[in-house]
Amino acid sequence: LNYNITSSVHLMKCVFHRKIIQKRSDGNLFHWNHLMEGDKLVLHRSKRDWMWRQFFLSEEYTGSNYQYVGKLRSDKDRGDGTARYVLSGEGAGIIFRIDEKSGDLHATQRLDREEKASYTLQAQAFNKITGLPLEPATEFIVKIHDINDNEPKFTKAVYTASVPEMSDVGTFVIEVNATDADDATYGNSAKLVYSILQGQPYFSVEPETGIVRIALSNMDREVRKEYQVIIQAKDMAGQMGGLSGTTMVNVTLTDVNDSPPRFAYSSYHLSTYESAEIGSTVGRIKANDGDEGENAEMKYRIVDGDGKEYLDIITDEITQEGVIVVKKKLDYESKRVYTVKVEVTNTHQDPNFTVLGPFLDTAIIKVTAKDVDEPPVFSRPQFVFEVNEDTPKGIAIGTITAWDPDATHYPIQYAIDQHTDPERLYHIDPKNGSITIIKSLDREVSKWHNISVLASEMNNPHQRSRVPVLIKVLDVNDNAPEFAMIYETFVCENVRAGQLIQTISAIDTDDPLVGHKFVFSLSSMNPNFTIFDNEDNTARILTRRSGFNRREMSVYYLPVVISDSDYPIQSSTSTLTIRVCSCDATGNMRSCSVDALLLSAGLSTGALVAILLCVLILLMIVVLFSALKKQRRKEPLIISKEDIRDNVVSYNDEGGGEEDTQAFDIGTLRHPEVVESNQLRRDIIPEMLFPYHRPSPMKECADVRDFIISRLQENDTDPSAPPYDSLATYAYEGNGSIAESLSSLESSATEGDHEYDYLSNWGPQFKKLADMYISKDTGVAN
């Protein structure tokens, strides 16, 4: 095959001969003998007769005719027109066409290497007559030569970068990257060079890598924060005629703590009223800091000044302001202007920038106190006085002092808050504040008196202050000791001499400094009992003899003298009641007199006497009521003008409950033997009115039971008696009571046999009863 390469290679005028060893795709080695004669290259192959080589074609062909690629010719072609060339493979018949007769190969379309860089085709020669191939098909490649028809393109249209301010020259900012679709292996069409079109002298870019760096030192964010840098990428190694593309880089300087805080003024003037409360705000100041975020955070403090004790400064974390507050009450009268020196510093400092200067600043703050009309001021926050409980009335116990803190110094008047002294025990002089006692004090009632004293200006009573006054009442030994409790003491009839029957103790409402010390003794020598002081504020009662008899004497009264050891010595006599009881061999009580039994059940002598008197009075009322009822004329029920159905007369009885509505006589339940079978029903109005029947008088000294039975018979037979819903009860205790009869109705027959002299030995509680019965007994005897 004669391969005409005049269109793709330079013709060589010299004739040379060389041997080329080519390795095919199937691994076989072909040996070519090259001989160049004139403008034709004659190839001699040892194994086959194809003469071929790669074809090269320029992209973006703009000619009007088809672009000639090359000529294919087989050495089997004798030139007689019997050979026919056939082309197959990529783009055959569409992009590439071959002349069947001459073997000329043309490109019919405009090709773009960036779309496809090479095409693989197969060529074969056939005999037109026989249709048989003259030789096997051979593959060849058509490569598209690149031209610079694509400009560089960046991966981003806009880049964003940030770099700390005050960075050194050469600090990395960002790397930009551009690509070129041209062939980077052929020529310089895809060889790019980067440059800065805008952004100098602040930034620079490396031509080969596209790395943007800081080009200027000490770039200050507070001066300029944002920069726009335009980067260009140009192919053809930056030579003239190359294509280029651009991108924009937005560079932001980030903040570093390179700006110290600074006050706008060297001094500030503030004012507030002297009545401002502690913690209240006087004013605010703020230092300027060009940084932002945590680099602009500041803290304030007072470092000096005569007002350091009265003022303080607090940092507002949100506004970064210094808040001046009142630390201690201001006083216009003593000081008009308070001066402090305030220092401000950054909370987060960068040691890399300490060379830029001290990161602190100071300013002078002057606070002027404004005058207000203030209430009086006491000399103490509270007053404490002590006074003896026996201090006479009208004695001064202390003085309250207060003054007007204003410059006018108006006079002060004093008064006691009456709500704190409800008993009106104290008085205060309105002019000099002297407190005096106007009533007697008793420490045993109250040890402390807490009152409030008011002080107000005479010209302006609304300006008023209050102070607590604590008055301690000191103890004076003005109370005698007495028994610690009510003792229930008994002595057995079979007791022996010297036996302990009771241990007593005492109490004293006074409060001595060294504690109580009581001394026990008997007021006089007693033949029955003696006392032994234990010297520990207790004493023992012992028997002096044996063989007590309760029939002879059932109760003994032992006067005990109790004295304290304080000054002046106070003493009292307390009577110990000792009952005589019957005991077993072991000393356990079996029985005592009536009084003793009641006392053992928890009743004192006074209580027993009170109960007896109540019973006597009740019985007297019953007898009196019965006597009055006999004398009163009874009206028939039908003509009565007064409805007495709702009147209930009860004598020591709770009533019959629901059975009252059925006119049930409770006396029937208590004494069924006195009920007569012929009694009439009281719930039925009789058909005729009986004449008034006056009951027969009772015999003198009749038994109460007979009296009640008689009254029952009267009511049963009397039609004018109260109706069924009224209840008249005459209770009878009956016989067999352990306490025997308490009635005094029969006492007239036997009271002459009784002697009441023993009542005088029962003590002062029974004095009136003793006087009553002893005088009566004397009168009877007379």
PDB file of N, CA, C and O in Angstrom, residues 12 47 178 206 238 252 272 274 322 395 402 431 473 519 524 543 549 616 637 664:
ATOM      1  N   MET A  12      10.130  15.007   2.606  1.00  0.00           N
ATOM      2  CA  MET A  12      11.590  15.024   2.753  1.00  0.00           C
ATOM      3  C   MET A  12      12.209  14.820   1.378  1.00  0.00           C
ATOM      4  O   MET A  12      11.838  13.887   0.657  1.00  0.00           O
ATOM      5  N   LYS A  47       5.722  -9.175   5.851  1.00  0.00           N
ATOM      6  CA  LYS A  47       4.642 -10.134   5.980  1.00  0.00           C
ATOM      7  C   LYS A  47       3.398  -9.732   5.213  1.00  0.00           C
ATOM      8  O   LYS A  47       2.614 -10.583   4.851  1.00  0.00           O
ATOM      9  N   ALA A 178      -8.870  26.666  38.425  1.00  0.00           N
ATOM     10  CA  ALA A 178      -9.514  26.801  37.111  1.00  0.00           C
ATOM     11  C   ALA A 178      -9.091  25.622  36.243  1.00  0.00           C
ATOM     12  O   ALA A 178      -8.017  25.034  36.428  1.00  0.00           O
ATOM     13  N   GLU A 206      -0.340  33.005  43.736  1.00  0.00           N
ATOM     14  CA  GLU A 206       0.745  32.256  43.113  1.00  0.00           C
ATOM     15  C   GLU A 206       0.332  31.879  41.696  1.00  0.00           C
ATOM     16  O   GLU A 206      -0.740  31.285  41.489  1.00  0.00           O
ATOM     17  N   GLY A 238       0.035  32.105  29.717  1.00  0.00           N
ATOM     18  CA  GLY A 238      -0.042  33.535  29.962  1.00  0.00           C
ATOM     19  C   GLY A 238       0.440  34.377  28.809  1.00  0.00           C
ATOM     20  O   GLY A 238       0.476  35.609  28.942  1.00  0.00           O
ATOM     21  N   THR A 252     -12.962  38.349  54.099  1.00  0.00           N
ATOM     22  CA  THR A 252     -13.377  39.054  55.304  1.00  0.00           C
ATOM     23  C   THR A 252     -12.294  38.908  56.360  1.00  0.00           C
ATOM     24  O   THR A 252     -11.825  37.792  56.632  1.00  0.00           O
ATOM     25  N   THR A 272     -27.239  61.745  92.547  1.00  0.00           N
ATOM     26  CA  THR A 272     -28.335  60.946  93.089  1.00  0.00           C
ATOM     27  C   THR A 272     -28.728  61.523  94.441  1.00  0.00           C
ATOM     28  O   THR A 272     -27.957  62.261  95.072  1.00  0.00           O
ATOM     29  N   GLU A 274     -29.530  61.526  98.411  1.00  0.00           N
ATOM     30  CA  GLU A 274     -28.896  60.857  99.540  1.00  0.00           C
ATOM     31  C   GLU A 274     -29.765  59.749 100.113  1.00  0.00           C
ATOM     32  O   GLU A 274     -29.277  58.866 100.816  1.00  0.00           O
ATOM     33  N   GLY A 322     -20.672  49.877  82.474  1.00  0.00           N
ATOM     34  CA  GLY A 322     -20.385  49.878  83.896  1.00  0.00           C
ATOM     35  C   GLY A 322     -21.490  50.589  84.642  1.00  0.00           C
ATOM     36  O   GLY A 322     -21.769  51.766  84.385  1.00  0.00           O
ATOM     37  N   ILE A 395     -39.925  56.058 138.325  1.00  0.00           N
ATOM     38  CA  ILE A 395     -38.469  56.010 138.217  1.00  0.00           C
ATOM     39  C   ILE A 395     -38.084  55.853 136.755  1.00  0.00           C
ATOM     40  O   ILE A 395     -38.649  55.021 136.029  1.00  0.00           O
ATOM     41  N   ALA A 402     -32.257  60.677 119.710  1.00  0.00           N
ATOM     42  CA  ALA A 402     -32.349  60.738 118.249  1.00  0.00           C
ATOM     43  C   ALA A 402     -32.135  62.172 117.827  1.00  0.00           C
ATOM     44  O   ALA A 402     -32.260  63.113 118.643  1.00  0.00           O
ATOM     45  N   LYS A 431     -39.932  65.241 125.038  1.00  0.00           N
ATOM     46  CA  LYS A 431     -38.851  66.160 124.686  1.00  0.00           C
ATOM     47  C   LYS A 431     -37.467  65.534 124.866  1.00  0.00           C
ATOM     48  O   LYS A 431     -36.632  65.630 123.965  1.00  0.00           O
ATOM     49  N   VAL A 473     -36.850  42.740 132.840  1.00  0.00           N
ATOM     50  CA  VAL A 473     -37.274  42.876 134.225  1.00  0.00           C
ATOM     51  C   VAL A 473     -36.436  41.917 135.067  1.00  0.00           C
ATOM     52  O   VAL A 473     -36.476  40.698 134.875  1.00  0.00           O
ATOM     53  N   VAL A 519     -35.324  25.189 152.358  1.00  0.00           N
ATOM     54  CA  VAL A 519     -35.173  24.611 153.702  1.00  0.00           C
ATOM     55  C   VAL A 519     -36.563  24.229 154.192  1.00  0.00           C
ATOM     56  O   VAL A 519     -37.491  25.060 154.183  1.00  0.00           O
ATOM     57  N   SER A 524     -44.278  23.704 164.205  1.00  0.00           N
ATOM     58  CA  SER A 524     -44.234  23.415 165.643  1.00  0.00           C
ATOM     59  C   SER A 524     -43.987  21.922 165.826  1.00  0.00           C
ATOM     60  O   SER A 524     -44.119  21.135 164.878  1.00  0.00           O
ATOM     61  N   THR A 543     -42.994   9.105 160.333  1.00  0.00           N
ATOM     62  CA  THR A 543     -43.870   8.945 161.510  1.00  0.00           C
ATOM     63  C   THR A 543     -43.031   8.979 162.775  1.00  0.00           C
ATOM     64  O   THR A 543     -41.915   8.457 162.842  1.00  0.00           O
ATOM     65  N   ASN A 549     -55.236   5.161 164.498  1.00  0.00           N
ATOM     66  CA  ASN A 549     -56.587   4.602 164.444  1.00  0.00           C
ATOM     67  C   ASN A 549     -57.472   5.607 163.717  1.00  0.00           C
ATOM     68  O   ASN A 549     -57.658   6.741 164.171  1.00  0.00           O
ATOM     69  N   LEU A 616     -76.385  19.560 148.745  1.00  0.00           N
ATOM     70  CA  LEU A 616     -77.287  20.128 149.755  1.00  0.00           C
ATOM     71  C   LEU A 616     -78.181  21.203 149.149  1.00  0.00           C
ATOM     72  O   LEU A 616     -79.393  21.248 149.411  1.00  0.00           O
ATOM     73  N   LEU A 637    -106.993  21.822 133.125  1.00  0.00           N
ATOM     74  CA  LEU A 637    -106.249  21.911 131.869  1.00  0.00           C
ATOM     75  C   LEU A 637    -107.042  22.593 130.782  1.00  0.00           C
ATOM     76  O   LEU A 637    -106.508  23.351 129.982  1.00  0.00           O
ATOM     77  N   PHE A 664     -94.498   8.607 128.837  1.00  0.00           N
ATOM     78  CA  PHE A 664     -94.013   7.537 129.705  1.00  0.00           C
ATOM     79  C   PHE A 664     -93.451   8.147 130.968  1.00  0.00           C
ATOM     80  O   PHE A 664     -92.631   9.070 130.906  1.00  0.00           O
TER      81      PHE A 664
END
